[in-house]
Amino acid sequence: MRLTILGGGGFRVPLVYRALLADRGKGRVTHVTLHDLDPRRLDAIVKVLREQAAGYDDAPAVDVTTDLDEAVTGADFVFSAIRVGGLAGRATDERVALELGVLGQETVGAGGIAYGLRTIPVAVDIARRIARLAPDAWVINFTNPAGMVTEAMAAHLGDRVIGICDSPVGLGRRAAQALGVDPGRAWFDYAGLNHLGWLRAIRVDGVDVLPRLLDDESALTSFEEGKLFGADWLRTLGSLPNEYLHYYYFNREAVAGARSAEKTRGAFLLDQQSRFYERMEAPGTPPFATWDATRLEREVTYMAENREAVDAGERNSCDLDSGGYEKVALALMRAIALDERTTLILNVRGRGALKPLDDEAVVETNCHVDANGARPIIGEPLAGHAVGLVTAVKAVERDVIRAATTGDRAAALRAFALHPLVDSVAVARRLFDGYLADLPGLDYLKEPRV
Ligand code: G6P
Ligand code: MN
């Protein structure tokens, strides 16, 4: 089986390769093609993979290319994990928004809109090429903002593109463990959009144990989301929100935290990652150890500003292993390739599973997966407060997709202005102008010069 990774020089590729090496089952991936625009990044990552493969006589073969058409031709699966504009773009997304007093996070609020406007034209081009050159391939989208990028790609790939994120499965695992329940035995009733979902029930042998968790103060505050949101708010809400909802429920604190931080997350990662890729060029740098130390530092500092803003303390050691998204990706790939039936929380077109959204809207929810792909499972309806947010944010995503695919400036402005975390049309106008000035990837939205 052949797997192509777009963004193949990206920092998380060794996590995927580690999962592939650990997969001993039949029908496993035997060939990996890494595609990246930057050969330097490919070189660095290949050094890490080579060290990971040492000692395995059947490690998946790895080849690299900077030619996109060549990369996708012949692929059975394509992982798309690109970052349009690089981490410099992410830092700009954050800076422009924070200067105007609103959130610039890469997937939530104004930053997510800017990142979507920059990414969707590229993701759609990739989708078109795959539809033409590898029409039978399955595409697994990791590229953020994952929900809207998956929806834009689905216009060309239909249900052959599936978006993934590790945060719902991480939330479920942490909540189950806090109760002393084996996550493998639990059914997690999770639904929403990517980075905008709620865990509404944890069923073990048919019994919902979430109320027990909500009643148990010390268990509830023992894990990341409990610390971030606080036991009182979780009890009041009656469900466990995805950690990214911290940007909504504690927006002032999150914005203040981001503004007072020495560096934004994007600026920090820009420095950290640049140093990593530079070091990898120097002779004598031990590839795996260097990569792993960088990875651990990235995990330790993940969402640090949010945690500091509400005194949530440090992350638990079990959350520093980064065993999340590559496991979901591998499970999904095996289920499809080998018809191993399973259920996973994925980003797919909702087909009515999440009312009141329409059939084409990509949602994040439990899905049955087998050789026919992923089909959303109709769960409990969303609570009223969740319907409100999900509907508002989906409308914003649709405007971003419209702007990114047609150049419609009004749609772009609407996206900024109607996002629940942008509190004024005047601010939205300044956001749009600020991003147009500082992000070359948005030139297509500039007014034509006369
Ligand atoms: C979580 C999110 C991903 C995100 C990742 C890394 O896993 O679900 O969407 O890409 O964190 O965040 P970072 O800030 O380290 O880039
Ligand atoms: Mn995610």
Short mmCIF file of C-alpha atoms and ligand atoms in Angstrom, two decimals:
data_model
loop_
_atom_site.label_atom_id
_atom_site.label_comp_id
_atom_site.label_asym_id
_atom_site.label_seq_id
_atom_site.Cartn_x
_atom_site.Cartn_y
_atom_site.Cartn_z
CA MET A 1 0.00 0.00 0.00
CA ARG A 2 1.30 3.40 -0.99
CA LEU A 3 0.94 6.48 1.18
CA THR A 4 1.79 9.99 0.06
CA ILE A 5 2.26 12.74 2.61
CA LEU A 6 1.84 16.31 1.39
CA GLY A 7 3.78 18.56 3.72
CA GLY A 8 6.18 15.62 3.92
CA GLY A 9 8.98 17.76 5.32
CA GLY A 10 6.70 18.72 8.21
CA PHE A 11 7.65 18.23 11.80
CA ARG A 12 4.98 15.64 12.64
CA VAL A 13 5.85 13.20 9.85
CA PRO A 14 8.02 11.05 12.17
CA LEU A 15 4.92 10.49 14.33
CA VAL A 16 3.15 9.03 11.32
CA TYR A 17 6.18 6.95 10.40
CA ARG A 18 6.41 5.65 13.98
CA ALA A 19 2.80 4.47 13.73
CA LEU A 20 3.52 2.81 10.36
CA LEU A 21 6.53 0.99 11.80
CA ALA A 22 4.44 -0.24 14.72
CA ASP A 23 1.76 -1.58 12.38
CA ARG A 24 2.54 -5.28 11.98
CA GLY A 25 -0.75 -6.20 10.31
CA LYS A 26 -1.16 -7.47 6.78
CA GLY A 27 -1.91 -4.86 4.13
CA ARG A 28 0.33 -2.35 5.88
CA VAL A 29 1.89 0.62 4.17
CA THR A 30 5.00 -0.44 2.28
CA HIS A 31 5.86 2.80 0.46
CA VAL A 32 5.81 6.36 1.69
CA THR A 33 6.27 9.32 -0.63
CA LEU A 34 7.02 12.62 1.03
CA HIS A 35 6.14 15.74 -0.91
CA ASP A 36 7.22 19.19 0.16
CA LEU A 37 8.03 22.47 -1.56
CA ASP A 38 11.25 22.75 0.44
CA PRO A 39 13.92 20.08 -0.18
CA ARG A 40 15.77 21.18 2.95
CA ARG A 41 12.84 20.23 5.12
CA LEU A 42 12.57 16.88 3.33
CA ASP A 43 16.26 16.16 3.98
CA ALA A 44 15.87 16.88 7.68
CA ILE A 45 12.82 14.66 8.10
CA VAL A 46 14.30 11.81 6.07
CA LYS A 47 17.26 11.76 8.46
CA VAL A 48 14.88 11.26 11.38
CA LEU A 49 12.91 8.55 9.57
CA ARG A 50 16.09 6.70 8.66
CA GLU A 51 17.08 6.52 12.28
CA GLN A 52 13.58 5.39 13.26
CA ALA A 53 13.72 2.59 10.66
CA ALA A 54 17.07 1.24 11.87
CA GLY A 55 16.63 -2.29 13.17
CA TYR A 56 13.47 -2.99 11.14
CA ASP A 57 14.04 -5.17 8.08
CA ASP A 58 10.59 -4.37 6.70
CA ALA A 59 10.39 -0.63 7.32
CA PRO A 60 8.25 1.21 4.74
CA ALA A 61 10.40 2.53 1.89
CA VAL A 62 10.61 6.32 1.77
CA ASP A 63 11.06 8.50 -1.27
CA VAL A 64 10.82 12.24 -1.64
CA THR A 65 9.72 14.64 -4.34
CA THR A 66 8.95 18.32 -4.82
CA ASP A 67 6.62 17.53 -7.75
CA LEU A 68 3.01 17.39 -6.60
CA ASP A 69 1.61 15.52 -9.60
CA GLU A 70 4.31 12.87 -9.30
CA ALA A 71 3.65 12.59 -5.56
CA VAL A 72 -0.06 11.83 -5.84
CA THR A 73 0.01 9.59 -8.92
CA GLY A 74 -0.32 5.96 -7.84
CA ALA A 75 -1.09 6.75 -4.20
CA ASP A 76 -3.66 4.65 -2.32
CA PHE A 77 -3.84 7.21 0.48
CA VAL A 78 -2.81 10.83 0.57
CA PHE A 79 -2.27 12.61 3.87
CA SER A 80 -2.52 16.34 3.40
CA ALA A 81 -0.66 18.17 6.15
CA ILE A 82 0.43 21.42 4.59
CA ARG A 83 0.97 24.85 6.10
CA VAL A 84 0.41 27.54 3.49
CA GLY A 85 2.53 30.59 4.33
CA GLY A 86 4.51 28.57 6.86
CA LEU A 87 4.80 29.46 10.52
CA ALA A 88 5.64 33.03 9.53
CA GLY A 89 2.11 33.23 8.13
CA ARG A 90 0.72 31.81 11.38
CA ALA A 91 2.60 34.44 13.39
CA THR A 92 1.18 37.17 11.13
CA ASP A 93 -2.35 35.78 11.55
CA GLU A 94 -1.93 36.12 15.30
CA ARG A 95 -0.23 39.51 15.34
CA VAL A 96 -2.71 41.34 13.11
CA ALA A 97 -5.65 40.09 15.18
CA LEU A 98 -4.09 40.68 18.58
CA GLU A 99 -3.17 44.24 17.62
CA LEU A 100 -6.88 44.80 17.10
CA GLY A 101 -7.72 43.13 20.40
CA VAL A 102 -9.18 39.92 19.00
CA LEU A 103 -8.01 36.36 18.85
CA GLY A 104 -5.55 35.29 16.15
CA GLN A 105 -5.43 31.55 16.83
CA GLU A 106 -4.78 29.44 13.73
CA THR A 107 -8.17 27.72 13.75
CA VAL A 108 -10.48 29.91 15.82
CA GLY A 109 -11.70 33.45 15.18
CA ALA A 110 -10.02 35.97 12.91
CA GLY A 111 -6.75 34.03 12.72
CA GLY A 112 -8.58 30.93 11.53
CA ILE A 113 -10.35 32.96 8.86
CA ALA A 114 -7.08 34.45 7.58
CA TYR A 115 -5.45 31.03 7.60
CA GLY A 116 -8.44 29.52 5.79
CA LEU A 117 -8.39 32.24 3.13
CA ARG A 118 -4.73 31.50 2.52
CA THR A 119 -5.01 27.72 2.60
CA ILE A 120 -8.22 26.86 0.77
CA PRO A 121 -7.08 27.94 -2.73
CA VAL A 122 -4.06 25.64 -2.37
CA ALA A 123 -6.07 22.79 -0.83
CA VAL A 124 -8.62 23.02 -3.65
CA ASP A 125 -5.87 22.86 -6.26
CA ILE A 126 -4.52 19.75 -4.56
CA ALA A 127 -8.00 18.21 -4.43
CA ARG A 128 -8.51 18.84 -8.14
CA ARG A 129 -5.20 17.25 -9.03
CA ILE A 130 -5.89 14.19 -6.90
CA ALA A 131 -9.34 13.82 -8.45
CA ARG A 132 -7.66 13.80 -11.85
CA LEU A 133 -4.46 11.83 -11.20
CA ALA A 134 -5.45 9.45 -8.41
CA PRO A 135 -9.26 9.23 -8.55
CA ASP A 136 -9.34 6.10 -6.37
CA ALA A 137 -7.12 7.50 -3.63
CA TRP A 138 -8.48 8.36 -0.20
CA VAL A 139 -7.42 11.70 1.15
CA ILE A 140 -6.96 12.25 4.86
CA ASN A 141 -6.83 15.92 5.66
CA PHE A 142 -4.83 17.11 8.65
CA THR A 143 -4.43 20.63 7.34
CA ASN A 144 -5.92 23.28 9.58
CA PRO A 145 -8.41 24.83 9.81
CA ALA A 146 -9.37 21.20 9.24
CA GLY A 147 -13.16 21.52 9.08
CA MET A 148 -13.37 24.20 6.42
CA VAL A 149 -10.41 22.85 4.46
CA THR A 150 -12.02 19.39 4.34
CA GLU A 151 -15.33 20.91 3.24
CA ALA A 152 -13.63 22.87 0.45
CA MET A 153 -11.80 19.75 -0.74
CA ALA A 154 -15.00 17.67 -0.59
CA ALA A 155 -16.43 19.78 -3.41
CA HIS A 156 -13.91 17.97 -5.66
CA LEU A 157 -13.29 14.70 -3.86
CA GLY A 158 -16.72 13.99 -2.40
CA ASP A 159 -16.61 11.55 0.49
CA ARG A 160 -13.09 10.43 -0.45
CA VAL A 161 -11.68 13.22 1.68
CA ILE A 162 -11.92 12.79 5.43
CA GLY A 163 -10.62 15.30 7.97
CA ILE A 164 -9.00 14.29 11.23
CA CYS A 165 -8.05 15.87 14.51
CA ASP A 166 -6.71 14.35 17.69
CA SER A 167 -8.44 16.63 20.16
CA PRO A 168 -11.80 14.75 20.49
CA VAL A 169 -10.13 11.40 21.01
CA GLY A 170 -7.68 13.00 23.46
CA LEU A 171 -10.58 14.51 25.42
CA GLY A 172 -12.36 11.16 25.55
CA ARG A 173 -9.23 9.34 26.66
CA ARG A 174 -8.47 11.84 29.42
CA ALA A 175 -12.04 11.87 30.71
CA ALA A 176 -12.27 8.08 30.76
CA GLN A 177 -8.94 7.73 32.51
CA ALA A 178 -9.98 10.29 35.13
CA LEU A 179 -12.84 7.91 35.97
CA GLY A 180 -10.60 4.85 35.93
CA VAL A 181 -12.42 3.58 32.83
CA ASP A 182 -10.58 1.87 29.97
CA PRO A 183 -11.10 4.25 26.99
CA GLY A 184 -11.22 1.21 24.71
CA ARG A 185 -14.44 0.07 26.40
CA ALA A 186 -16.24 3.40 26.32
CA TRP A 187 -18.53 4.98 23.75
CA PHE A 188 -17.91 8.71 23.46
CA ASP A 189 -20.89 10.75 22.36
CA TYR A 190 -19.05 13.66 20.76
CA ALA A 191 -20.39 16.09 18.16
CA GLY A 192 -19.85 19.53 16.67
CA LEU A 193 -17.44 21.06 14.20
CA ASN A 194 -13.66 20.70 14.22
CA HIS A 195 -12.28 22.44 17.33
CA LEU A 196 -15.89 23.27 18.27
CA GLY A 197 -17.44 20.15 19.73
CA TRP A 198 -18.77 18.72 22.98
CA LEU A 199 -18.48 15.36 24.68
CA ARG A 200 -22.03 14.85 25.90
CA ALA A 201 -21.90 11.30 27.27
CA ILE A 202 -19.41 8.53 28.03
CA ARG A 203 -21.20 5.22 27.88
CA VAL A 204 -19.80 2.11 29.49
CA ASP A 205 -21.93 -1.01 29.13
CA GLY A 206 -24.77 1.25 28.07
CA VAL A 207 -24.55 3.47 31.17
CA ASP A 208 -23.54 7.12 30.89
CA VAL A 209 -20.71 7.72 33.38
CA LEU A 210 -20.24 11.42 32.53
CA PRO A 211 -22.61 12.54 35.36
CA ARG A 212 -20.38 10.60 37.77
CA LEU A 213 -17.34 12.48 36.47
CA LEU A 214 -19.11 15.84 36.73
CA ASP A 215 -19.94 15.07 40.37
CA ASP A 216 -16.40 14.10 41.27
CA GLU A 217 -14.50 17.34 41.85
CA SER A 218 -11.05 15.81 42.14
CA ALA A 219 -11.44 13.50 39.12
CA LEU A 220 -12.89 16.35 37.10
CA THR A 221 -10.01 18.71 37.80
CA SER A 222 -7.35 16.04 37.30
CA PHE A 223 -7.14 16.41 33.53
CA GLU A 224 -6.52 19.11 30.97
CA GLU A 225 -10.05 20.20 30.07
CA GLY A 226 -11.15 20.09 33.71
CA LYS A 227 -8.31 22.37 34.70
CA LEU A 228 -8.82 24.67 31.75
CA PHE A 229 -12.58 25.20 32.15
CA GLY A 230 -12.93 24.60 35.89
CA ALA A 231 -15.27 22.08 37.50
CA ASP A 232 -18.04 24.62 38.12
CA TRP A 233 -18.37 25.64 34.51
CA LEU A 234 -18.32 22.02 33.30
CA ARG A 235 -21.08 21.12 35.74
CA THR A 236 -23.07 24.18 34.72
CA LEU A 237 -22.67 23.29 31.05
CA GLY A 238 -23.35 19.60 31.64
CA SER A 239 -20.88 18.40 29.02
CA LEU A 240 -17.14 18.48 28.33
CA PRO A 241 -16.19 20.99 25.64
CA ASN A 242 -13.26 20.55 23.28
CA GLU A 243 -10.26 22.46 24.61
CA TYR A 244 -10.54 24.95 21.73
CA LEU A 245 -13.83 26.15 23.22
CA HIS A 246 -11.67 27.84 25.83
CA TYR A 247 -11.19 30.55 23.22
CA TYR A 248 -14.96 31.12 23.28
CA TYR A 249 -15.90 30.55 26.90
CA PHE A 250 -12.90 32.44 28.28
CA ASN A 251 -12.31 34.73 25.35
CA ARG A 252 -11.21 37.79 27.30
CA GLU A 253 -8.78 35.78 29.36
CA ALA A 254 -7.44 33.97 26.30
CA VAL A 255 -6.95 37.21 24.36
CA ALA A 256 -5.33 38.88 27.37
CA GLY A 257 -3.08 35.84 27.86
CA ALA A 258 -2.03 35.86 24.22
CA ARG A 259 -1.37 39.60 24.28
CA SER A 260 0.76 39.47 27.41
CA ALA A 261 2.75 36.43 26.32
CA GLU A 262 6.34 37.10 25.34
CA LYS A 263 5.64 35.50 21.98
CA THR A 264 2.55 34.21 20.28
CA ARG A 265 2.35 30.45 19.67
CA GLY A 266 3.14 30.95 15.98
CA ALA A 267 6.14 33.18 16.69
CA PHE A 268 7.44 30.72 19.26
CA LEU A 269 7.08 27.79 16.86
CA LEU A 270 8.62 29.80 14.02
CA ASP A 271 11.78 30.22 16.11
CA GLN A 272 11.74 26.72 17.51
CA GLN A 273 11.17 25.02 14.19
CA SER A 274 13.65 27.18 12.27
CA ARG A 275 16.28 26.23 14.82
CA PHE A 276 15.39 22.57 14.42
CA TYR A 277 15.68 22.55 10.62
CA GLU A 278 18.94 24.52 10.81
CA ARG A 279 20.45 22.16 13.35
CA MET A 280 19.52 19.21 11.18
CA GLU A 281 21.80 20.57 8.46
CA ALA A 282 24.80 20.68 10.75
CA PRO A 283 27.00 17.59 10.62
CA GLY A 284 27.00 15.55 13.81
CA THR A 285 23.46 16.49 14.91
CA PRO A 286 21.74 13.32 16.17
CA PRO A 287 18.52 13.35 14.12
CA PHE A 288 16.04 11.46 16.27
CA ALA A 289 17.15 12.86 19.63
CA THR A 290 17.04 16.40 18.24
CA TRP A 291 13.61 15.87 16.76
CA ASP A 292 12.26 14.24 19.91
CA ALA A 293 13.53 16.97 22.24
CA THR A 294 11.94 19.58 19.97
CA ARG A 295 8.69 17.60 19.90
CA LEU A 296 8.58 17.37 23.69
CA GLU A 297 9.14 21.10 24.06
CA ARG A 298 6.32 21.70 21.59
CA GLU A 299 3.98 19.45 23.57
CA VAL A 300 4.88 20.96 26.94
CA THR A 301 4.12 24.47 25.69
CA TYR A 302 0.90 23.55 23.84
CA MET A 303 -1.92 25.96 24.83
CA ALA A 304 0.34 27.34 27.58
CA GLU A 305 -1.17 30.82 27.28
CA ASN A 306 -4.67 29.47 27.91
CA ARG A 307 -3.53 27.44 30.86
CA GLU A 308 -1.68 30.41 32.34
CA ALA A 309 -4.63 32.73 31.77
CA VAL A 310 -6.80 30.63 34.11
CA ASP A 311 -4.07 29.19 36.37
CA ALA A 312 -4.68 25.70 35.06
CA GLY A 313 -1.15 24.52 35.83
CA GLU A 314 1.02 22.26 33.71
CA ARG A 315 0.07 19.45 31.33
CA ASN A 316 -0.06 15.87 32.54
CA SER A 317 2.84 13.67 31.52
CA CYS A 318 0.47 11.30 29.64
CA ASP A 319 -0.47 14.18 27.32
CA LEU A 320 3.11 14.73 26.24
CA ASP A 321 3.47 11.55 24.19
CA SER A 322 1.77 12.92 21.06
CA GLY A 323 0.17 9.57 20.33
CA GLY A 324 -2.99 11.07 18.98
CA TYR A 325 -3.54 12.05 15.44
CA GLU A 326 -1.33 9.52 13.72
CA LYS A 327 -3.18 6.75 15.56
CA VAL A 328 -6.52 8.06 14.32
CA ALA A 329 -5.06 8.33 10.81
CA LEU A 330 -3.69 4.79 10.88
CA ALA A 331 -6.91 3.33 12.27
CA LEU A 332 -8.86 5.14 9.55
CA MET A 333 -6.52 3.98 6.81
CA ARG A 334 -6.66 0.36 7.95
CA ALA A 335 -10.43 0.41 8.30
CA ILE A 336 -10.79 1.61 4.73
CA ALA A 337 -8.03 -0.44 3.12
CA LEU A 338 -8.74 -3.71 4.90
CA ASP A 339 -12.44 -3.31 5.58
CA GLU A 340 -11.77 -3.48 9.31
CA ARG A 341 -14.99 -2.03 10.65
CA THR A 342 -14.60 0.55 13.36
CA THR A 343 -16.00 3.80 14.67
CA LEU A 344 -13.91 6.97 14.80
CA ILE A 345 -14.55 10.66 15.38
CA LEU A 346 -13.91 12.25 11.99
CA ASN A 347 -14.66 15.29 9.88
CA VAL A 348 -17.07 14.32 7.12
CA ARG A 349 -20.07 15.74 5.31
CA GLY A 350 -22.87 15.49 7.85
CA ARG A 351 -25.66 14.03 5.70
CA GLY A 352 -28.19 15.26 8.21
CA ALA A 353 -26.39 13.76 11.22
CA LEU A 354 -26.01 17.16 12.81
CA LYS A 355 -29.16 19.20 12.65
CA PRO A 356 -29.80 21.92 11.65
CA LEU A 357 -26.77 21.81 9.33
CA ASP A 358 -27.34 20.73 5.74
CA ASP A 359 -26.06 17.50 4.18
CA GLU A 360 -22.93 19.01 2.64
CA ALA A 361 -21.69 20.68 5.82
CA VAL A 362 -18.56 18.97 7.15
CA VAL A 363 -19.03 18.15 10.83
CA GLU A 364 -16.91 16.38 13.42
CA THR A 365 -18.69 13.40 14.85
CA ASN A 366 -18.65 9.64 15.35
CA CYS A 367 -18.56 7.71 12.10
CA HIS A 368 -18.81 4.10 11.03
CA VAL A 369 -15.78 3.33 8.90
CA ASP A 370 -15.15 0.42 6.55
CA ALA A 371 -14.04 -0.16 2.95
CA ASN A 372 -16.84 2.15 1.80
CA GLY A 373 -15.42 5.06 3.75
CA ALA A 374 -16.82 6.97 6.71
CA ARG A 375 -20.51 7.53 7.42
CA PRO A 376 -21.61 9.82 10.23
CA ILE A 377 -23.70 8.28 12.96
CA ILE A 378 -26.82 10.20 13.92
CA GLY A 379 -26.48 11.01 17.60
CA GLU A 380 -28.34 13.08 20.15
CA PRO A 381 -29.31 16.53 18.91
CA LEU A 382 -27.00 19.37 19.89
CA ALA A 383 -27.98 21.49 22.88
CA GLY A 384 -29.39 24.92 22.00
CA HIS A 385 -26.21 26.81 22.94
CA ALA A 386 -24.19 24.45 20.73
CA VAL A 387 -26.60 24.83 17.80
CA GLY A 388 -26.08 28.58 18.06
CA LEU A 389 -22.30 28.44 17.90
CA VAL A 390 -22.07 25.65 15.34
CA THR A 391 -24.52 27.35 12.99
CA ALA A 392 -22.81 30.74 13.28
CA VAL A 393 -19.34 29.29 12.73
CA LYS A 394 -20.46 27.10 9.82
CA ALA A 395 -21.89 30.21 8.13
CA VAL A 396 -18.49 31.88 8.59
CA GLU A 397 -16.69 28.83 7.16
CA ARG A 398 -18.98 28.92 4.13
CA ASP A 399 -18.15 32.57 3.53
CA VAL A 400 -14.44 31.80 3.80
CA ILE A 401 -14.81 28.98 1.27
CA ARG A 402 -16.81 31.23 -1.03
CA ALA A 403 -14.23 34.02 -0.81
CA ALA A 404 -11.34 31.60 -1.31
CA THR A 405 -12.87 29.90 -4.33
CA THR A 406 -14.42 32.90 -6.11
CA GLY A 407 -12.45 35.92 -4.87
CA ASP A 408 -15.65 37.38 -3.42
CA ARG A 409 -14.43 40.19 -1.13
CA ALA A 410 -17.83 40.74 0.44
CA ALA A 411 -17.87 37.12 1.56
CA ALA A 412 -14.43 37.55 3.16
CA LEU A 413 -15.56 40.65 5.03
CA ARG A 414 -18.75 38.88 6.13
CA ALA A 415 -16.68 36.01 7.49
CA PHE A 416 -14.65 38.34 9.71
CA ALA A 417 -17.63 40.45 10.74
CA LEU A 418 -20.04 37.62 11.54
CA HIS A 419 -17.62 35.48 13.52
CA PRO A 420 -18.86 35.26 17.13
CA LEU A 421 -15.41 36.30 18.38
CA VAL A 422 -15.19 39.49 16.30
CA ASP A 423 -17.24 42.09 18.10
CA SER A 424 -17.53 44.90 15.56
CA VAL A 425 -17.88 45.35 11.83
CA ALA A 426 -15.34 48.18 12.10
CA VAL A 427 -12.83 45.74 13.60
CA ALA A 428 -13.66 43.21 10.88
CA ARG A 429 -12.83 45.80 8.20
CA ARG A 430 -9.53 46.56 9.86
CA LEU A 431 -8.77 42.86 10.17
CA PHE A 432 -9.44 42.32 6.50
CA ASP A 433 -7.29 45.32 5.50
CA GLY A 434 -4.53 44.30 7.91
CA TYR A 435 -4.37 40.77 6.57
CA LEU A 436 -4.49 41.95 2.96
CA ALA A 437 -1.53 44.23 3.66
CA ASP A 438 0.59 41.63 5.46
CA LEU A 439 -0.27 38.29 3.87
CA PRO A 440 0.87 37.90 0.26
CA GLY A 441 -1.23 34.72 0.08
CA LEU A 442 -4.36 36.91 0.09
CA ASP A 443 -3.42 39.02 -2.94
CA TYR A 444 -6.22 37.34 -4.87
CA LEU A 445 -8.68 39.23 -2.66
CA LYS A 446 -7.21 42.65 -3.36
CA GLU A 447 -9.27 45.09 -5.35
CA PRO A 448 -8.23 45.02 -9.00
CA ARG A 449 -6.01 48.01 -9.78
CA VAL A 450 -7.28 50.39 -12.47
C1 G6P B 1 -3.80 19.82 18.49
C2 G6P B 1 -4.80 20.26 17.47
C3 G6P B 1 -4.17 20.34 16.10
C4 G6P B 1 -2.92 21.20 16.16
C5 G6P B 1 -1.98 20.64 17.21
C6 G6P B 1 -0.66 21.37 17.37
O1 G6P B 1 -3.46 18.51 18.31
O2 G6P B 1 -5.90 19.43 17.43
O3 G6P B 1 -5.11 20.84 15.19
O4 G6P B 1 -2.30 21.20 14.90
O5 G6P B 1 -2.63 20.61 18.43
O6 G6P B 1 -0.71 22.62 17.86
P1 G6P B 1 0.62 23.49 17.82
O7 G6P B 1 0.23 24.76 18.50
O8 G6P B 1 1.70 22.72 18.51
O9 G6P B 1 0.96 23.71 16.35
MN MN B 2 -6.96 19.71 15.49
#
